[in-house]
Tab-separated table of C-alpha atoms in Angstrom:
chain	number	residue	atom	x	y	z
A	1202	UNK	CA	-38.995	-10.851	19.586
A	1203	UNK	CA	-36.324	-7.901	20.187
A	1204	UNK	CA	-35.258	-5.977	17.072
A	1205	UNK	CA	-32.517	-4.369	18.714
A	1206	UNK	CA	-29.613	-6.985	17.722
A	1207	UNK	CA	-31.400	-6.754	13.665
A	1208	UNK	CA	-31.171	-2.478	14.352
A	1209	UNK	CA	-27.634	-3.113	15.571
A	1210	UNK	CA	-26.412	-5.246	12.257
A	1211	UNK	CA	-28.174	-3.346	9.458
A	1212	UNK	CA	-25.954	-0.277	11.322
A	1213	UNK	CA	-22.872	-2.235	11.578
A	1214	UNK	CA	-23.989	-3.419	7.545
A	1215	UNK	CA	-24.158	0.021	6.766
A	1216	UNK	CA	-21.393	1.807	8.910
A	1217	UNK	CA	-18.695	-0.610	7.738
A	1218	UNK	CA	-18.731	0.535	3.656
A	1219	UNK	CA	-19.022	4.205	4.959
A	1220	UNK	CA	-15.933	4.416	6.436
A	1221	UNK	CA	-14.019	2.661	4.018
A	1222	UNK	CA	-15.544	4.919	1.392
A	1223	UNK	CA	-14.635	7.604	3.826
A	1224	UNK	CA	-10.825	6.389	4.326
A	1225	UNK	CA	-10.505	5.922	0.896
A	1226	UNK	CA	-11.716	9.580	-0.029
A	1227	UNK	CA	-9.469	11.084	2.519
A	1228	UNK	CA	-6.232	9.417	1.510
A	1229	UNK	CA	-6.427	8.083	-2.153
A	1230	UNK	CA	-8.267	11.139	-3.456
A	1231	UNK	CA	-5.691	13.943	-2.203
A	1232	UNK	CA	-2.955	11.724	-3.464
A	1233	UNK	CA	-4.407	11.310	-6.908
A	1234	UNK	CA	-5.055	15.101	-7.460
A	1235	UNK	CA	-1.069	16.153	-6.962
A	1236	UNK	CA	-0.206	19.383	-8.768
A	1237	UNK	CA	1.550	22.530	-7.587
A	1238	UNK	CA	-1.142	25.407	-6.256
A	1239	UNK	CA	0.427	28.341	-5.772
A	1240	UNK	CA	3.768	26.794	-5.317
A	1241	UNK	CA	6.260	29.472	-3.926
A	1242	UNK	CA	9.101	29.542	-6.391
A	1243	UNK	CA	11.963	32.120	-6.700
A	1244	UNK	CA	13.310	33.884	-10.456
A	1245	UNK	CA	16.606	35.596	-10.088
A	1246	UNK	CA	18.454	37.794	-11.779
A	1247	UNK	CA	18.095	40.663	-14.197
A	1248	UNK	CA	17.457	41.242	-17.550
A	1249	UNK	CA	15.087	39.429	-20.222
A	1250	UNK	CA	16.604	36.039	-19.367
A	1251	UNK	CA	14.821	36.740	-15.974
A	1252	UNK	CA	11.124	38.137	-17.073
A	1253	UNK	CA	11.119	35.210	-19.938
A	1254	UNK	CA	11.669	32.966	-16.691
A	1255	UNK	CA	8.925	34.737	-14.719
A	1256	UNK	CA	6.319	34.471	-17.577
A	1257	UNK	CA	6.628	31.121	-18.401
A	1258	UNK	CA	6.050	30.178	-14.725
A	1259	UNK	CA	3.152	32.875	-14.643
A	1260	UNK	CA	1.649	30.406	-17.723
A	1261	UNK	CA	0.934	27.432	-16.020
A	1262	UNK	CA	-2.424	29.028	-14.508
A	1263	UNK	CA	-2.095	30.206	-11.003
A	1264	UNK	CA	0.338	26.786	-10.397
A	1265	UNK	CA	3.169	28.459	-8.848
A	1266	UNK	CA	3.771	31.835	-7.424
A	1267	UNK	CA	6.718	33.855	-8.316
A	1268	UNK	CA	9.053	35.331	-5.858
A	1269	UNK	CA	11.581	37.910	-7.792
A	1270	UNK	CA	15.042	38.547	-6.525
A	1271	UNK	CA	18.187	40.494	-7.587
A	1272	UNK	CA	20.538	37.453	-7.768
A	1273	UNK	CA	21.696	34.496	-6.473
A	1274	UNK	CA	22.694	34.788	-2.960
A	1275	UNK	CA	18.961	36.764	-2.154
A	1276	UNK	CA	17.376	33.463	-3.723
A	1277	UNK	CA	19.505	31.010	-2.044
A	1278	UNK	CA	18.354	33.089	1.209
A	1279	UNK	CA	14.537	32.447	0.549
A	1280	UNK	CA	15.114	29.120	0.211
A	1281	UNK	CA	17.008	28.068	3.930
A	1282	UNK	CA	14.463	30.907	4.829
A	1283	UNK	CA	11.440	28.602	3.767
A	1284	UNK	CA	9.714	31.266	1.770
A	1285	UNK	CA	10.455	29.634	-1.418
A	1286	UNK	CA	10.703	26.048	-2.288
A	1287	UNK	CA	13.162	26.679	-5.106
A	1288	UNK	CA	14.533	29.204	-7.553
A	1289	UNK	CA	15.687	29.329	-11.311
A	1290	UNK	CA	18.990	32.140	-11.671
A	1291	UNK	CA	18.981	33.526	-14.939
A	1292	UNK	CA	22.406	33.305	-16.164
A	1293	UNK	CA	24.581	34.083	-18.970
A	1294	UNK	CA	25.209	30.355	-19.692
A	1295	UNK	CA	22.008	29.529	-19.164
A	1296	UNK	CA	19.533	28.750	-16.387
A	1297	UNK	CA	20.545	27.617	-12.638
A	1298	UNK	CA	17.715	25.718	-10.381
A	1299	UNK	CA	18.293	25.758	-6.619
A	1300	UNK	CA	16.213	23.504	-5.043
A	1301	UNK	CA	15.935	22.537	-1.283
A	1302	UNK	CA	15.112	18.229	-1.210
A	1303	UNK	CA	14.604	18.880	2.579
A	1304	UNK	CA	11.680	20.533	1.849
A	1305	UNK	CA	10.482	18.302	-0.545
A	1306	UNK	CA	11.672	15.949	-2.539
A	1307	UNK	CA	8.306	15.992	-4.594
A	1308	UNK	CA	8.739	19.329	-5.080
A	1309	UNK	CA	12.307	19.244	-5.953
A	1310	UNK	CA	11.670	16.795	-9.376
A	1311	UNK	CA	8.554	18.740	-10.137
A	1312	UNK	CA	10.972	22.014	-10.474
A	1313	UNK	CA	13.922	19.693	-12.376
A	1314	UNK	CA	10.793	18.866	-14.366
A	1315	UNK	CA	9.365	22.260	-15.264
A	1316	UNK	CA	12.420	23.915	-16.035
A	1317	UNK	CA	13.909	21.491	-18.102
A	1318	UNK	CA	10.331	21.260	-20.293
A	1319	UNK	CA	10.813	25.415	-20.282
A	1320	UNK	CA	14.355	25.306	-22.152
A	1321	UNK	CA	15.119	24.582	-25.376
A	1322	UNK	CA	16.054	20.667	-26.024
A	1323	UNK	CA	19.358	19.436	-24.739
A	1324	UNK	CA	20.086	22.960	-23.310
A	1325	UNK	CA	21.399	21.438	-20.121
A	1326	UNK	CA	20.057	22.737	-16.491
A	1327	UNK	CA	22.877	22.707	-13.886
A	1328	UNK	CA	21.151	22.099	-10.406
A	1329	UNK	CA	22.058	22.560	-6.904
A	1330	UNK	CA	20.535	21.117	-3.974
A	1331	UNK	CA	20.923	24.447	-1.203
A	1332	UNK	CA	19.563	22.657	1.674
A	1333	UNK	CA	19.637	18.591	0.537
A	1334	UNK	CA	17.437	15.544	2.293
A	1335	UNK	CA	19.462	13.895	4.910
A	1336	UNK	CA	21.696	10.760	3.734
A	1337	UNK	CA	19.633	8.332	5.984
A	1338	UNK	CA	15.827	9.438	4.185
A	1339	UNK	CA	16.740	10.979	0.618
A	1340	UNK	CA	13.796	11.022	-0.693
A	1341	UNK	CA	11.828	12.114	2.594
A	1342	UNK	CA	9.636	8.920	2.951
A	1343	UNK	CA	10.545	7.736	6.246
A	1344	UNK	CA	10.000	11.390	7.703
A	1345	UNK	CA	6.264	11.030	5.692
A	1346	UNK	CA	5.748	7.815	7.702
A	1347	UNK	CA	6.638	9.496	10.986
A	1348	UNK	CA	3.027	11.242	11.059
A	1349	UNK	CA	0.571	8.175	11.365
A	1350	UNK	CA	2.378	6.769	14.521
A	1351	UNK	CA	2.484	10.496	15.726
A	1352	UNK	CA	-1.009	10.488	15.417
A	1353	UNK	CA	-2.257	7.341	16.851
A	1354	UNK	CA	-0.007	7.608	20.226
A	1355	UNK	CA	-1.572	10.871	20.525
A	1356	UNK	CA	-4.587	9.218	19.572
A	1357	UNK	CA	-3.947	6.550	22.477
A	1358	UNK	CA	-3.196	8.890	24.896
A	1359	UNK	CA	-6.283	10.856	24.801
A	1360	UNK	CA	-8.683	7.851	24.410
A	1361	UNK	CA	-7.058	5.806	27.704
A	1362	UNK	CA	-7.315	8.746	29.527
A	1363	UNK	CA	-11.169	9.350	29.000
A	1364	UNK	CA	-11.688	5.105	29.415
A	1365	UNK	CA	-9.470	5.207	32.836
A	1366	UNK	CA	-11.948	8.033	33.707
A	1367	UNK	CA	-9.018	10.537	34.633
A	1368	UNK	CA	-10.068	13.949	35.338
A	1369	UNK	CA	-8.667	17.393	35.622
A	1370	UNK	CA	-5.199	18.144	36.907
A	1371	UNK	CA	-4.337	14.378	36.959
A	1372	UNK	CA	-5.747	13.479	33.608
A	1373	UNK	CA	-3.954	16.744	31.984
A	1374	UNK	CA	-0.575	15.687	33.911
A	1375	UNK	CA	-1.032	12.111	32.359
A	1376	UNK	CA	-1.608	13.818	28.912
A	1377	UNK	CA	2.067	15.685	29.054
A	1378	UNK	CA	4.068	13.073	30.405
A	1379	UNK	CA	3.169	10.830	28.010
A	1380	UNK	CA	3.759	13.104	25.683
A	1381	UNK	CA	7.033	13.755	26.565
A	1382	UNK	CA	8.003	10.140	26.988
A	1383	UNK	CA	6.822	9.696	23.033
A	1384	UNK	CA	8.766	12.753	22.199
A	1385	UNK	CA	11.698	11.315	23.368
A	1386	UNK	CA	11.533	8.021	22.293
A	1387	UNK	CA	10.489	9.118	18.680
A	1388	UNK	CA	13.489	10.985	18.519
A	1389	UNK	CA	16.032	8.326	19.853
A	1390	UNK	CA	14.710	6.425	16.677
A	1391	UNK	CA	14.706	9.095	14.217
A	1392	UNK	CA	17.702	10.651	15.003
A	1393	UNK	CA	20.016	8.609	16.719
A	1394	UNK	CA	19.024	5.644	15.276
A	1395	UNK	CA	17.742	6.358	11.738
A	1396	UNK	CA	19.301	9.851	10.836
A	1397	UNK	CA	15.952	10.954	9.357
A	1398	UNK	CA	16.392	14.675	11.131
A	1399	UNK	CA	19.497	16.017	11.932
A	1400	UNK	CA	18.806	19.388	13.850
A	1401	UNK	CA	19.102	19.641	17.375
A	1402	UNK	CA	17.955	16.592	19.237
A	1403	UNK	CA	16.256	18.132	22.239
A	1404	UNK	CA	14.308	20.731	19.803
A	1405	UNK	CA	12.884	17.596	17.577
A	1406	UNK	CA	11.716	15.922	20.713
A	1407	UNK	CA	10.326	19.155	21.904
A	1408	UNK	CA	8.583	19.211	18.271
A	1409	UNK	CA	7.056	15.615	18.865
A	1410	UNK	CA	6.399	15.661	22.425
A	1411	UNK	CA	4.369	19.114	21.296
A	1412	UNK	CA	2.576	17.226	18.390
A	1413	UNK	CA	1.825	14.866	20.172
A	1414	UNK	CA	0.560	16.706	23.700
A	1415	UNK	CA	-1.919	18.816	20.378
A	1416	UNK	CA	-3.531	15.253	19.515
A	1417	UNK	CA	-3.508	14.142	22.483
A	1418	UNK	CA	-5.372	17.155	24.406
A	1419	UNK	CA	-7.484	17.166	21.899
A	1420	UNK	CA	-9.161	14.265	22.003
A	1421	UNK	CA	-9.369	14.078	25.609
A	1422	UNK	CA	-10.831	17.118	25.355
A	1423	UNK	CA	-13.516	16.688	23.059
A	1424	UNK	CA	-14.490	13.048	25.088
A	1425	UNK	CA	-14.239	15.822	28.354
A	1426	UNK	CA	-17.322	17.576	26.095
A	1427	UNK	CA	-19.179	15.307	24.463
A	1428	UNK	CA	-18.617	11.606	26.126
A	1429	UNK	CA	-17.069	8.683	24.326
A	1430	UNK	CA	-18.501	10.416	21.483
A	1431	UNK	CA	-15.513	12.949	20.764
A	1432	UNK	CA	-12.877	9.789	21.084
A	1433	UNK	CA	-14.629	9.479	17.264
A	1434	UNK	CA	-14.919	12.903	16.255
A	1435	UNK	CA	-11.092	13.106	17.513
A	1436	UNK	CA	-10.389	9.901	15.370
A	1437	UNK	CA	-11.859	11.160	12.698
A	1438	UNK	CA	-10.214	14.494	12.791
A	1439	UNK	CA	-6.537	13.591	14.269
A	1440	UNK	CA	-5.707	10.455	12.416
A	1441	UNK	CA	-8.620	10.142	9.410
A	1442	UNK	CA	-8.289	13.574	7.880
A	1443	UNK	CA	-5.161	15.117	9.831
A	1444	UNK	CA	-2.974	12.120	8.536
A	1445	UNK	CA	-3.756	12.390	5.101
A	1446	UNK	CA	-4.402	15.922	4.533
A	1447	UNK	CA	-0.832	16.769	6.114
A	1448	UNK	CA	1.195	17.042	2.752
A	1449	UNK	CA	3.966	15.554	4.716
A	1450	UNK	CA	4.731	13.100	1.963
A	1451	UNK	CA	4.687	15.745	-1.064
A	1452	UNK	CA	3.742	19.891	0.315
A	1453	UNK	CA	0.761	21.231	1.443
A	1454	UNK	CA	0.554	23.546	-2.329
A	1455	UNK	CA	0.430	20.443	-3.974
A	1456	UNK	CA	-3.107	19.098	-2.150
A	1457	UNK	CA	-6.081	19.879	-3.709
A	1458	UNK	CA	-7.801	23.096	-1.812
A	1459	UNK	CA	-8.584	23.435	0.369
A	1460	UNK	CA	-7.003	20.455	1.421
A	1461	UNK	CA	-3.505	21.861	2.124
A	1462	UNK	CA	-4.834	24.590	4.204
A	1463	UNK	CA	-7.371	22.588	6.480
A	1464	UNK	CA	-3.974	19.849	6.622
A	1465	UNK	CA	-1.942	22.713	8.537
A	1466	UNK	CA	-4.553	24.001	10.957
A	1467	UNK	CA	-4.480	20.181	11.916
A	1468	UNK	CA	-1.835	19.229	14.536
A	1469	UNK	CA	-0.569	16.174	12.388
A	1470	UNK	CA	0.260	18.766	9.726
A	1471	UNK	CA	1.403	21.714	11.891
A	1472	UNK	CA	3.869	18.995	13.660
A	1473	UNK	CA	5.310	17.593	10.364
A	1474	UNK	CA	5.811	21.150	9.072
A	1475	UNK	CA	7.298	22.293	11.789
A	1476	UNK	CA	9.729	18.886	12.164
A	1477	UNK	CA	10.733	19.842	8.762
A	1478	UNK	CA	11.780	23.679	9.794
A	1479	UNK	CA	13.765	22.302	13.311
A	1480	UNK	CA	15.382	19.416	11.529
A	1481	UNK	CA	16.676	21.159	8.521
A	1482	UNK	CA	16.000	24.849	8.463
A	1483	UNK	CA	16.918	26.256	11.915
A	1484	UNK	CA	13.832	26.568	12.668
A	1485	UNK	CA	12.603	28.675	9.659
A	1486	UNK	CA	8.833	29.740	9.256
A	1487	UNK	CA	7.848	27.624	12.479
A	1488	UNK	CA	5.761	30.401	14.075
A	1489	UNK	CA	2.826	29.321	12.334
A	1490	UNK	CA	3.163	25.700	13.142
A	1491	UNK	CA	3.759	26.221	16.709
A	1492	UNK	CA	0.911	29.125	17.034
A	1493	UNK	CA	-1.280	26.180	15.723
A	1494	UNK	CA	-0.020	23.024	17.745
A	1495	UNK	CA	-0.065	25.384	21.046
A	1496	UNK	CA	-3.489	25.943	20.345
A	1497	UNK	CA	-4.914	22.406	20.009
A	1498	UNK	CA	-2.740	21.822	23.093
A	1499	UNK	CA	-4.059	24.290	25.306
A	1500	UNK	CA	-7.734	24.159	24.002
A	1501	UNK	CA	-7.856	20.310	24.985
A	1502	UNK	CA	-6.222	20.775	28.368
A	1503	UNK	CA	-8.437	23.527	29.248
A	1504	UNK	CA	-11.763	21.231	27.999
A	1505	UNK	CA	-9.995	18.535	30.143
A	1506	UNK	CA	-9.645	20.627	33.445
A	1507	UNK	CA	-13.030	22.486	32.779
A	1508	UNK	CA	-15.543	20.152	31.285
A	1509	UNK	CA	-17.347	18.394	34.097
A	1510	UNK	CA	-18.584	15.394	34.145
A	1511	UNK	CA	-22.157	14.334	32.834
A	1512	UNK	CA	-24.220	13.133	36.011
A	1513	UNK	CA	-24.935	9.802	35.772
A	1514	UNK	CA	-28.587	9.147	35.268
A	1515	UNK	CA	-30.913	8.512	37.510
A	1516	UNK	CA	-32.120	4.805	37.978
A	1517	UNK	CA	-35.729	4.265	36.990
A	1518	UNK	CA	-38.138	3.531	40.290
A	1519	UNK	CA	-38.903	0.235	39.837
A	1520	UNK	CA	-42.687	-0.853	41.529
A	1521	UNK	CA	-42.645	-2.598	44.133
A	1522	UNK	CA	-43.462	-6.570	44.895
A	1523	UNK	CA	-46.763	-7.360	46.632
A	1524	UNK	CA	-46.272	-9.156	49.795
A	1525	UNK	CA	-46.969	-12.870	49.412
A	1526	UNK	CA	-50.548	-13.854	51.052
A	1527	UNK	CA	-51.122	-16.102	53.208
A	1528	UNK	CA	-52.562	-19.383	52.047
A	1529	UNK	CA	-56.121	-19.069	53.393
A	1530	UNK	CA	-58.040	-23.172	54.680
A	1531	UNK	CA	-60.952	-24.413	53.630
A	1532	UNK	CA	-63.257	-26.576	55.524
């Protein structure tokens, strides 16, 4: 008797708790470990207001780092600039948090947080929200959501295009106009229809139809190398680990490391970040994003319109019959 179909279930037995241990690690653990790592955060002003500010941020232990500016209008700067995620003015009446909720909203009630622990009770902390979450997502949980579906149509995209067996020009043709197509439909629904991000319309579908051309490319390419194979490997790395390491939902300093790193050199992250700089910050610290998402992209097309493909094997000779024989009569 075969053991082939027993070899097959004990793998199937096996396989099946490994990748929900894996899924679980890659999403539940990240969010359970959320704390500010070297959080960018502004201190403005002058005086000993200002350094008592500074140091009390510098004694949370390499949690946030401090960005020092001359007064308000520099910090309010670095924050539509994206190189801070907020900023405490030291004033004479006390101090002032700027915050940007577009960036994060996380991030935004971690600072109300910290400097309201930092001041001395009922010393009240006026805030003010310098560039503020769009009415139609607040508290930035529909634009969180927006990754996963990203990430399998990208996912889709690559994986029917290895299955139809597309190759070179036409497969990599089939790649960006689908791309496209899902950048503009996404953003018919998130901005026209939902008012999730409210920058210009034909950058954010540029944004998506980019993210989703990276994921895309990617995975074709890595089936181009390896065979049905990379679909996996680009599962595994597009959707598994680049949905849940993208710090969409919170900010990549907040990830355990080097979780928030790996989550940006992955196009799920790259594309959120940079969604989140077109929509709301004109565009503000996207070179990175798009260095990374034109990467992936043009990597994957290139393995696409390079790779050849494997020659099939060759069939194994078979022997041949022996010619029936003729019945021989006995007398």
């Amino acid at each position: 008797m075969s053991t082939a179909p027993n070899r097959r279930a004990v793998a199937v037995i096996l396989l099946v708790p490994l990748m929900v241990t894996l899924a679980l690690w890659a999403f539940a653990w990240p969010a359970a470990r959320i704390a500010p790592r070297d959080l960018p955060v502004g201190v403005a002003g002058a005086g000993p207001a200002a350094e008592q500010l500074e140091q009390r941020f510098e004694q949370r232990g390499g949690a946030f780092e401090v960005h020092r500016y001359d007064d308000e209008a520099s910090a309010r700067t670095a924050i539509e600039d994206r190189v801070v995620y907020g900023s405490v003015v030291a004033t004479p009446q006390g101090p002032r948090l700027l915050t940007a909720s577009a960036a994060s909203p996380v991030v935004s009630q971690l600072l109300r947080e910290a400097v309201t622990a930092s001041v001395p009770k009922g010393t009240p902390v006026e805030v003010t929200d310098v560039v503020a979450a769009p009415p139609g997502d607040p508290r930035g949980s529909a634009l969180g959501a927006s990754v996963l579906p990203l990430a399998l149509a990208g996912m889709a995209a690559g994986a029917v295009v290895t299955l139809m067996g597309l190759r070179g020009a036409r497969a990599a043709l089939t790649l960006i106009g689908s791309a496209v197509l899902v950048g503009l439909a996404a953003t018919a629904v998130a901005h026209s229809w939902l008012g999730v991000v409210t920058g210009d319309w034909w950058t954010e579908a540029g944004v998506l139809a980019l993210t989703v051309l990276a994921i895309g490319s990617a995975v074709a390419g890595l089936a181009a190398l390896f065979g049905s194979r990379g679909i996996g490997l680009g599962a595994l790395l597009m959707v598994l680990l680049g949905n849940s390491f993208s710090g969409v939902t919170s900010a990549p300093q907040l990830l355990p490391e080097p979780v928030g790193a790996i989550g940006q050199w992955l196009p799920p992250g790259a594309g959120g970040s940079l969604l989140r700089s077109v929509a709301f910050f004109d565009g503000s610290a996207a070179g990175g994003a798009v260095l990374t998402l034109s990467l992936w992209s043009a990597l994957g097309l290139a393995a696409v319109l390079l790779a050849r493909r494997a020659p099939a094997p060759a069939p194994e000779p078979t022997e041949p019959s022996e010619p029936a024989r003729e019945p021989t009569l006995t007398g």
